[in-house]
CSV table of C-alpha atoms and ligand atoms in Angstrom, one decimal:
chain,number,residue,atom,x,y,z
A,2,MET,CA,5.3,-28.5,34.9
A,3,PHE,CA,3.3,-26.3,32.6
A,4,ASN,CA,0.5,-27.9,30.7
A,5,PHE,CA,-0.9,-25.9,27.7
A,6,SER,CA,-3.0,-28.7,26.2
A,7,GLU,CA,-6.2,-26.8,26.9
A,8,ILE,CA,-5.1,-23.5,25.3
A,9,PRO,CA,-6.9,-23.1,21.9
A,10,CYS,CA,-4.8,-22.2,18.8
A,11,ILE,CA,-4.9,-20.6,15.4
A,12,ASP,CA,-2.6,-22.0,12.7
A,13,ASN,CA,-0.9,-18.8,11.4
A,14,HIS,CA,0.3,-20.4,8.1
A,15,CYS,CA,-1.1,-23.3,6.1
A,16,HIS,CA,-2.5,-24.1,2.7
A,17,PRO,CA,-5.8,-25.6,1.4
A,18,TYR,CA,-5.8,-29.3,0.4
A,19,LEU,CA,-8.2,-31.8,-1.2
A,20,PHE,CA,-7.2,-35.4,-1.4
A,21,GLU,CA,-8.8,-38.8,-1.8
A,22,VAL,CA,-8.2,-40.8,1.3
A,23,ASP,CA,-6.1,-43.7,0.0
A,24,PRO,CA,-5.3,-46.6,2.3
A,25,GLN,CA,-2.0,-47.1,0.3
A,26,HIS,CA,-0.8,-43.5,0.7
A,27,TYR,CA,-1.5,-41.4,3.7
A,28,ALA,CA,-1.1,-37.6,3.0
A,29,PRO,CA,-0.3,-36.4,6.6
A,30,LEU,CA,2.8,-38.5,6.6
A,31,GLU,CA,4.3,-36.3,3.9
A,32,SER,CA,6.8,-33.7,4.8
A,33,PHE,CA,7.4,-30.7,2.6
A,34,VAL,CA,10.8,-32.1,1.8
A,35,GLY,CA,11.5,-35.4,0.1
A,36,PHE,CA,10.5,-36.8,-3.3
A,37,LYS,CA,6.8,-37.6,-3.7
A,38,ASP,CA,6.7,-39.9,-6.7
A,39,GLY,CA,5.4,-42.8,-4.7
A,40,SER,CA,8.3,-45.0,-5.7
A,41,PRO,CA,9.7,-47.5,-3.1
A,42,GLU,CA,12.8,-45.4,-3.0
A,43,SER,CA,11.0,-42.1,-2.3
A,44,ASN,CA,8.8,-43.8,0.3
A,45,ALA,CA,11.9,-45.3,2.0
A,46,HIS,CA,13.4,-41.8,2.1
A,47,ARG,CA,10.3,-40.4,3.7
A,48,ASP,CA,10.1,-43.3,6.2
A,49,HIS,CA,13.6,-42.5,7.5
A,50,MET,CA,12.6,-39.0,8.6
A,51,LEU,CA,12.0,-38.7,12.3
A,52,TYR,CA,9.0,-36.5,11.7
A,53,ASN,CA,7.3,-39.3,9.8
A,54,ARG,CA,7.9,-41.9,12.5
A,55,TRP,CA,6.6,-39.6,15.2
A,56,ALA,CA,3.6,-38.6,13.2
A,57,ILE,CA,2.7,-42.3,12.7
A,58,ARG,CA,2.8,-42.9,16.4
A,59,GLU,CA,0.7,-39.9,17.3
A,60,LEU,CA,-1.9,-40.6,14.7
A,61,ALA,CA,-2.1,-44.2,15.7
A,62,LYS,CA,-3.0,-43.1,19.2
A,63,PHE,CA,-5.7,-40.8,18.0
A,64,LEU,CA,-7.2,-43.4,15.6
A,65,GLY,CA,-6.8,-46.3,18.2
A,66,VAL,CA,-4.7,-48.6,15.9
A,67,ASP,CA,-1.2,-50.1,15.9
A,68,PRO,CA,1.6,-47.6,15.2
A,69,THR,CA,2.3,-48.6,11.6
A,70,ALA,CA,1.8,-46.5,8.5
A,71,GLU,CA,-0.4,-49.2,7.0
A,72,ALA,CA,-2.7,-49.4,10.1
A,73,VAL,CA,-3.0,-45.6,10.3
A,74,ALA,CA,-3.7,-45.2,6.6
A,75,LYS,CA,-6.4,-48.0,6.7
A,76,ALA,CA,-8.1,-46.5,9.8
A,77,ARG,CA,-8.0,-43.0,8.2
A,78,ALA,CA,-9.6,-44.3,5.0
A,79,ALA,CA,-12.4,-45.8,7.1
A,80,VAL,CA,-13.4,-42.6,9.0
A,81,GLY,CA,-16.3,-41.8,6.7
A,82,ASP,CA,-17.6,-38.2,6.9
A,83,GLU,CA,-14.6,-36.0,6.4
A,84,GLY,CA,-16.1,-32.8,7.9
A,85,ALA,CA,-17.1,-34.7,11.0
A,86,TYR,CA,-13.7,-36.3,11.3
A,87,VAL,CA,-11.9,-32.9,11.0
A,88,THR,CA,-14.2,-31.3,13.5
A,89,ARG,CA,-13.3,-34.1,16.0
A,90,LEU,CA,-9.6,-33.8,15.1
A,91,PHE,CA,-9.5,-30.0,15.5
A,92,ALA,CA,-11.6,-30.1,18.8
A,93,ASP,CA,-9.0,-32.5,20.2
A,94,GLU,CA,-6.3,-29.8,20.0
A,95,GLY,CA,-8.5,-26.7,20.3
A,96,ILE,CA,-7.8,-25.6,16.7
A,97,LYS,CA,-10.0,-22.6,16.2
A,98,GLY,CA,-8.9,-21.3,12.8
A,99,LEU,CA,-6.5,-21.5,9.9
A,100,VAL,CA,-4.7,-18.6,8.2
A,101,ILE,CA,-4.6,-20.0,4.8
A,102,ASP,CA,-2.3,-19.1,1.9
A,103,THR,CA,-4.4,-20.0,-1.2
A,104,GLY,CA,-1.4,-19.4,-3.5
A,105,TYR,CA,-0.3,-23.0,-3.1
A,106,PRO,CA,-1.1,-25.4,-4.6
A,107,GLN,CA,-1.6,-24.2,-8.2
A,108,PRO,CA,-4.0,-24.5,-9.9
A,109,PRO,CA,-5.9,-23.3,-6.8
A,110,VAL,CA,-8.0,-25.7,-4.6
A,111,ASP,CA,-11.8,-25.3,-4.8
A,112,MET,CA,-12.4,-23.4,-1.6
A,113,VAL,CA,-16.1,-24.2,-1.4
A,114,GLU,CA,-15.2,-27.9,-1.3
A,115,PHE,CA,-12.3,-27.2,1.1
A,116,ARG,CA,-14.6,-25.4,3.5
A,117,LYS,CA,-17.0,-28.4,3.5
A,118,ARG,CA,-14.2,-30.8,4.4
A,119,VAL,CA,-12.5,-28.5,6.9
A,120,PRO,CA,-15.2,-26.7,8.8
A,121,THR,CA,-13.3,-24.1,10.8
A,122,THR,CA,-12.8,-20.3,10.6
A,123,LEU,CA,-10.6,-19.5,7.6
A,124,PHE,CA,-8.4,-16.4,7.2
A,125,PRO,CA,-7.4,-16.4,3.5
A,126,VAL,CA,-4.2,-14.8,2.4
A,127,PHE,CA,-3.7,-13.5,-1.1
A,128,ARG,CA,-0.5,-14.4,-2.8
A,129,ILE,CA,1.0,-12.0,-5.4
A,130,GLU,CA,3.0,-14.4,-7.5
A,131,PRO,CA,0.1,-16.1,-9.3
A,132,LEU,CA,-1.2,-12.6,-10.2
A,133,ILE,CA,2.3,-11.6,-11.5
A,134,LYS,CA,2.6,-14.8,-13.5
A,135,ALA,CA,-0.8,-14.2,-15.1
A,136,LEU,CA,0.0,-10.7,-16.1
A,137,LEU,CA,3.4,-11.8,-17.5
A,138,ASP,CA,2.0,-14.8,-19.3
A,139,GLU,CA,-0.6,-12.4,-20.9
A,140,ARG,CA,2.4,-10.3,-21.9
A,141,VAL,CA,0.8,-7.0,-20.6
A,142,ALA,CA,3.6,-4.8,-21.9
A,143,GLU,CA,2.3,-1.3,-21.0
A,144,PHE,CA,3.5,-0.5,-17.5
A,145,ALA,CA,0.6,1.7,-16.6
A,146,THR,CA,-1.9,-1.1,-17.5
A,147,PHE,CA,0.2,-3.8,-15.7
A,148,ILE,CA,0.3,-1.7,-12.5
A,149,SER,CA,-3.3,-0.7,-12.6
A,150,ARG,CA,-4.4,-4.3,-12.9
A,151,TYR,CA,-1.9,-5.5,-10.3
A,152,ASP,CA,-2.9,-2.9,-7.7
A,153,SER,CA,-6.6,-3.3,-8.3
A,154,ALA,CA,-6.5,-7.1,-8.1
A,155,ILE,CA,-4.8,-6.8,-4.7
A,156,ARG,CA,-7.2,-4.2,-3.4
A,157,ARG,CA,-10.2,-6.1,-4.7
A,158,ALA,CA,-9.0,-9.3,-2.9
A,159,LEU,CA,-8.7,-7.4,0.4
A,160,ARG,CA,-11.9,-5.3,0.1
A,161,GLU,CA,-14.3,-7.7,-1.7
A,162,GLU,CA,-13.0,-11.2,-1.8
A,163,GLY,CA,-12.5,-11.9,1.9
A,164,PHE,CA,-8.6,-12.0,2.0
A,165,ILE,CA,-7.2,-10.7,5.3
A,166,ALA,CA,-3.5,-10.3,4.3
A,167,VAL,CA,-1.1,-10.4,1.3
A,168,LYS,CA,1.7,-12.9,0.8
A,169,SER,CA,4.9,-13.1,-1.3
A,170,ILE,CA,7.2,-16.0,-2.1
A,171,ILE,CA,9.8,-13.8,-3.7
A,172,ALA,CA,12.4,-15.9,-1.9
A,173,TYR,CA,11.5,-18.6,-4.3
A,174,ARG,CA,11.9,-16.3,-7.3
A,175,THR,CA,14.6,-13.7,-7.0
A,176,GLY,CA,15.4,-13.5,-3.3
A,177,LEU,CA,14.7,-11.3,-0.3
A,178,GLU,CA,17.4,-8.7,-1.0
A,179,ILE,CA,15.0,-6.1,-2.3
A,180,LYS,CA,16.8,-3.1,-4.0
A,181,MET,CA,15.2,0.2,-3.1
A,182,GLU,CA,16.5,1.5,-6.5
A,183,HIS,CA,13.7,-0.6,-8.0
A,184,GLU,CA,11.0,1.4,-6.2
A,185,SER,CA,10.4,4.1,-8.8
A,186,ASP,CA,7.8,3.7,-11.6
A,187,ALA,CA,10.7,4.3,-14.1
A,188,ALA,CA,12.6,1.3,-12.6
A,189,GLY,CA,9.4,-0.7,-12.6
A,190,ALA,CA,8.8,0.0,-16.3
A,191,THR,CA,12.4,-0.9,-17.2
A,192,GLY,CA,12.0,-4.1,-15.1
A,193,LEU,CA,8.7,-5.1,-16.9
A,194,ALA,CA,10.5,-4.7,-20.3
A,195,ALA,CA,13.4,-6.9,-19.1
A,196,ALA,CA,11.1,-9.5,-17.6
A,197,LEU,CA,9.1,-9.8,-20.9
A,198,ALA,CA,12.3,-9.8,-23.0
A,199,LYS,CA,13.7,-12.8,-21.1
A,200,PRO,CA,10.7,-14.8,-19.8
A,201,THR,CA,12.8,-17.9,-19.1
A,202,GLU,CA,15.5,-16.1,-17.1
A,203,MET,CA,14.1,-15.7,-13.6
A,204,MET,CA,16.7,-13.1,-12.5
A,205,ALA,CA,15.8,-10.9,-15.4
A,206,SER,CA,12.5,-10.3,-13.5
A,207,LYS,CA,14.2,-9.1,-10.3
A,208,PRO,CA,13.8,-5.4,-10.8
A,209,LEU,CA,10.1,-5.9,-11.6
A,210,ARG,CA,9.5,-8.3,-8.7
A,211,ASP,CA,11.3,-5.9,-6.3
A,212,HIS,CA,9.1,-3.1,-7.6
A,213,LEU,CA,5.9,-5.1,-7.2
A,214,LEU,CA,6.7,-6.3,-3.7
A,215,LEU,CA,7.3,-2.7,-2.6
A,216,ARG,CA,4.0,-1.7,-4.2
A,217,ALA,CA,2.2,-4.5,-2.3
A,218,LEU,CA,3.9,-3.4,1.0
A,219,ARG,CA,2.5,0.1,0.5
A,220,ILE,CA,-1.0,-1.2,-0.4
A,221,CYS,CA,-1.0,-3.3,2.8
A,222,ARG,CA,-0.1,-0.2,4.8
A,223,GLU,CA,-2.9,1.8,3.2
A,224,GLU,CA,-5.4,-1.1,3.6
A,225,ASN,CA,-4.2,-1.7,7.2
A,226,VAL,CA,-3.5,-5.5,6.6
A,227,SER,CA,-0.4,-7.5,7.2
A,228,PHE,CA,2.1,-8.6,4.5
A,229,HIS,CA,3.3,-12.2,4.8
A,230,VAL,CA,6.7,-13.0,3.3
A,231,HIS,CA,8.3,-16.5,2.9
A,232,THR,CA,11.7,-16.6,4.6
A,233,GLY,CA,13.9,-19.6,5.5
A,234,ILE,CA,13.7,-23.1,4.1
A,235,GLY,CA,11.2,-24.4,1.6
A,236,ASP,CA,11.1,-27.1,-0.9
A,237,ALA,CA,14.0,-27.8,-3.3
A,238,ASP,CA,13.0,-24.8,-5.5
A,239,ILE,CA,14.0,-22.2,-2.9
A,240,VAL,CA,16.8,-19.8,-3.7
A,241,LEU,CA,18.6,-20.9,-0.5
A,242,ALA,CA,21.2,-18.2,-0.4
A,243,ARG,CA,18.6,-15.5,-0.7
A,244,CYS,CA,16.0,-16.5,1.9
A,245,ASN,CA,17.5,-15.2,5.1
A,246,PRO,CA,15.0,-12.8,6.6
A,247,ALA,CA,17.8,-10.4,7.6
A,248,LEU,CA,18.1,-9.5,3.9
A,249,LEU,CA,14.7,-7.7,4.3
A,250,ASN,CA,16.0,-5.5,7.1
A,251,GLU,CA,17.1,-2.7,4.7
A,252,THR,CA,13.7,-2.5,3.1
A,253,LEU,CA,11.6,-2.8,6.2
A,254,LYS,CA,13.3,0.0,8.1
A,255,GLN,CA,12.7,2.5,5.3
A,256,PRO,CA,10.3,5.4,6.1
A,257,GLY,CA,7.8,4.3,3.5
A,258,TYR,CA,7.7,0.7,4.8
A,259,ARG,CA,8.2,0.7,8.5
A,260,ASP,CA,4.5,1.2,9.1
A,261,THR,CA,3.5,-1.9,7.1
A,262,LYS,CA,2.9,-4.9,9.4
A,263,VAL,CA,5.2,-7.6,8.1
A,264,VAL,CA,5.0,-11.3,9.1
A,265,LEU,CA,8.1,-13.2,8.4
A,266,ILE,CA,6.8,-16.7,7.6
A,267,HIS,CA,8.8,-19.8,8.7
A,268,CYS,CA,12.1,-18.1,9.5
A,269,TYR,CA,13.8,-21.5,10.3
A,270,PRO,CA,16.7,-21.9,10.3
A,271,TYR,CA,17.2,-18.2,10.6
A,272,VAL,CA,15.0,-17.9,13.8
A,273,GLU,CA,17.6,-15.8,15.7
A,274,GLU,CA,17.9,-13.2,12.9
A,275,ALA,CA,14.1,-13.1,12.6
A,276,SER,CA,13.7,-12.7,16.4
A,277,TRP,CA,16.2,-9.8,16.4
A,278,MET,CA,14.2,-8.1,13.5
A,279,ALA,CA,11.0,-8.4,15.5
A,280,ALA,CA,12.7,-6.7,18.3
A,281,ALA,CA,14.6,-4.1,16.3
A,282,LEU,CA,11.9,-3.0,14.0
A,283,PRO,CA,8.4,-1.6,14.9
A,284,ASN,CA,6.6,-3.5,12.2
A,285,VAL,CA,7.9,-7.1,12.2
A,286,TRP,CA,6.2,-10.3,13.5
A,287,ILE,CA,7.6,-13.8,13.2
A,288,ASP,CA,5.8,-17.0,12.3
A,289,LEU,CA,7.5,-20.3,13.3
A,290,SER,CA,5.7,-22.7,11.0
A,291,GLU,CA,7.3,-25.4,8.9
A,292,GLY,CA,10.2,-25.9,11.4
A,293,VAL,CA,7.2,-26.8,13.6
A,294,PRO,CA,6.3,-29.6,13.0
A,295,PHE,CA,8.6,-30.9,10.3
A,296,ALA,CA,12.0,-30.2,11.9
A,297,LEU,CA,10.6,-32.3,14.8
A,298,VAL,CA,13.5,-32.3,17.2
A,299,ALA,CA,14.3,-28.6,16.6
A,300,THR,CA,10.9,-27.4,17.9
A,301,ASP,CA,12.2,-26.5,21.4
A,302,ARG,CA,15.1,-24.7,19.9
A,303,ILE,CA,12.8,-22.8,17.5
A,304,PHE,CA,10.6,-21.5,20.3
A,305,GLU,CA,13.6,-20.7,22.5
A,306,LYS,CA,15.3,-18.8,19.7
A,307,GLY,CA,12.1,-17.1,18.7
A,308,LEU,CA,11.8,-15.8,22.2
A,309,ASP,CA,15.5,-14.6,22.3
A,310,LEU,CA,14.6,-11.0,21.5
A,311,ALA,CA,11.2,-10.9,19.9
A,312,PRO,CA,8.5,-9.4,22.1
A,313,ILE,CA,6.0,-12.0,23.1
A,314,ASN,CA,3.2,-10.3,21.2
A,315,ARG,CA,5.1,-10.6,17.9
A,316,ILE,CA,5.4,-14.4,17.6
A,317,PHE,CA,2.9,-16.8,15.9
A,318,PHE,CA,2.4,-20.5,16.0
A,319,GLY,CA,1.9,-22.0,12.6
A,320,THR,CA,2.5,-25.3,10.8
A,321,ASP,CA,2.6,-24.9,7.0
A,322,ALA,CA,0.0,-27.7,6.7
A,323,PHE,CA,-0.1,-28.4,3.0
A,324,ALA,CA,-1.6,-31.9,2.5
A,325,ALA,CA,-4.0,-32.7,5.3
A,326,PRO,CA,-5.7,-31.4,8.5
A,327,GLU,CA,-3.5,-33.7,10.5
A,328,HIS,CA,-0.5,-31.5,9.8
A,329,THR,CA,-2.1,-28.7,11.9
A,330,TRP,CA,-3.2,-31.2,14.6
A,331,LEU,CA,0.3,-32.6,14.8
A,332,GLY,CA,1.8,-29.1,14.9
A,333,ALA,CA,-0.5,-27.9,17.6
A,334,LYS,CA,0.2,-30.9,19.8
A,335,LEU,CA,3.9,-30.5,19.3
A,336,ALA,CA,3.9,-26.8,19.9
A,337,LYS,CA,2.0,-27.0,23.1
A,338,GLN,CA,4.3,-29.7,24.5
A,339,SER,CA,7.4,-27.8,23.4
A,340,LEU,CA,6.2,-24.4,24.8
A,341,ALA,CA,5.6,-26.1,28.1
A,342,ARG,CA,9.1,-27.5,28.2
A,343,VAL,CA,10.7,-24.3,27.0
A,344,LEU,CA,8.8,-22.0,29.3
A,345,GLN,CA,9.2,-24.3,32.3
A,346,SER,CA,13.0,-24.1,31.8
A,347,PHE,CA,12.7,-20.2,31.6
A,348,HIS,CA,10.8,-20.3,34.9
A,349,GLU,CA,13.3,-22.6,36.6
A,350,ARG,CA,16.1,-20.3,35.5
A,351,GLY,CA,14.3,-17.3,37.0
A,352,PHE,CA,13.6,-15.5,33.6
A,353,ILE,CA,9.8,-15.6,33.9
A,354,GLU,CA,7.2,-15.8,36.7
A,355,GLY,CA,5.0,-18.9,36.8
A,356,SER,CA,2.0,-16.8,35.8
A,357,GLU,CA,3.8,-15.5,32.7
A,358,GLY,CA,4.2,-19.0,31.2
A,359,TYR,CA,0.5,-19.3,30.4
A,360,GLU,CA,0.4,-15.7,29.1
A,361,ILE,CA,3.2,-16.3,26.7
A,362,ALA,CA,1.9,-19.6,25.4
A,363,GLU,CA,-1.6,-18.2,25.0
A,364,LYS,CA,-0.3,-15.2,22.9
A,365,ILE,CA,1.9,-17.4,20.7
A,366,LEU,CA,-0.8,-20.1,20.1
A,367,ILE,CA,-3.8,-17.8,19.5
A,368,GLY,CA,-3.8,-14.3,21.1
A,369,ASN,CA,-1.4,-12.7,18.7
A,370,ALA,CA,-3.3,-14.1,15.7
A,371,ARG,CA,-6.6,-12.8,17.2
A,372,ASP,CA,-5.0,-9.4,17.7
A,373,MET,CA,-3.6,-9.3,14.1
A,374,TYR,CA,-6.6,-10.7,12.1
A,375,LEU,CA,-9.7,-10.1,14.3
A,376,ALA,CA,-9.0,-6.7,15.9
A,377,GLY,CA,-10.6,-3.6,14.3
B,549,LIG,ZN1,3.5,-22.4,3.2
């Protein structure tokens, strides 16, 4: 049986978090789904999720306490130095770095404080939607001014502010079916006027958002960085019918865009479609976060489907950690165990050699992230 517990990893997609350790409420037990108002009903909803029950048991082992939410939360509240605790937690699973989407939460987390509490290598990702919102809220009506401020803010983030990639959550706004007819400046200018005329109607901003996403893709190509795009499930705000990554296929195969490195974030439950895109297009990578770890029992299926067609150098491990470092720790533990089962099965079926198992796991857990974010 393969054992990948010693392979280090980089979390390809997560968010910064600051929280007070509260013995009554333990952040790592939150999933991205559910209702987080702290009421007995919402807590009961959470406590019936399999992810939650499994997370309690795993964390109880790490903290050396009884497997109850209360005991785990109490032990966590007593750990003392947060930075030292996170260092120990991350060392336990060989977590070497976090690719971190600073666009959530809003308002942004204080990254100086975050770095103190989570002492690891960070790869920050710049999200375009807060920038678009700021420009729209300011009612910048002249298209040339809007675009000049938009482009330069992205380039500044990449060149001067330490961001290593650009991200969009257009799936949460107007969907992934980007219309190429919105590419021209004339279409962008019309789109800006429409968005400003109907600020409360999200779909009125679709031409503008399509235009701005295409601009960002071109900037990423010129700056030689990757573009991350949310696909698949999210919280209840997602435009569910418009988040299938296959909707991006038309755009990503266009001559002006097929040289931009695009990372499809999450993909679940559309992992098969995403795996096909990573195989069919020269510029597509897939990230399997969020399904791992929160769709706990789907993890083996997610890795299996990811490996359907996608080349092994196009797949990232990630977690979508959004509330606490334990999300990444739980995701890493789960991913290593799951990859061992999945690749063992491939080996037994004669699909891979024994030596390939380690190679594949190493690429998914860390090698592909190193190649993407540290090379060149
Ligand atoms: Zn996320």
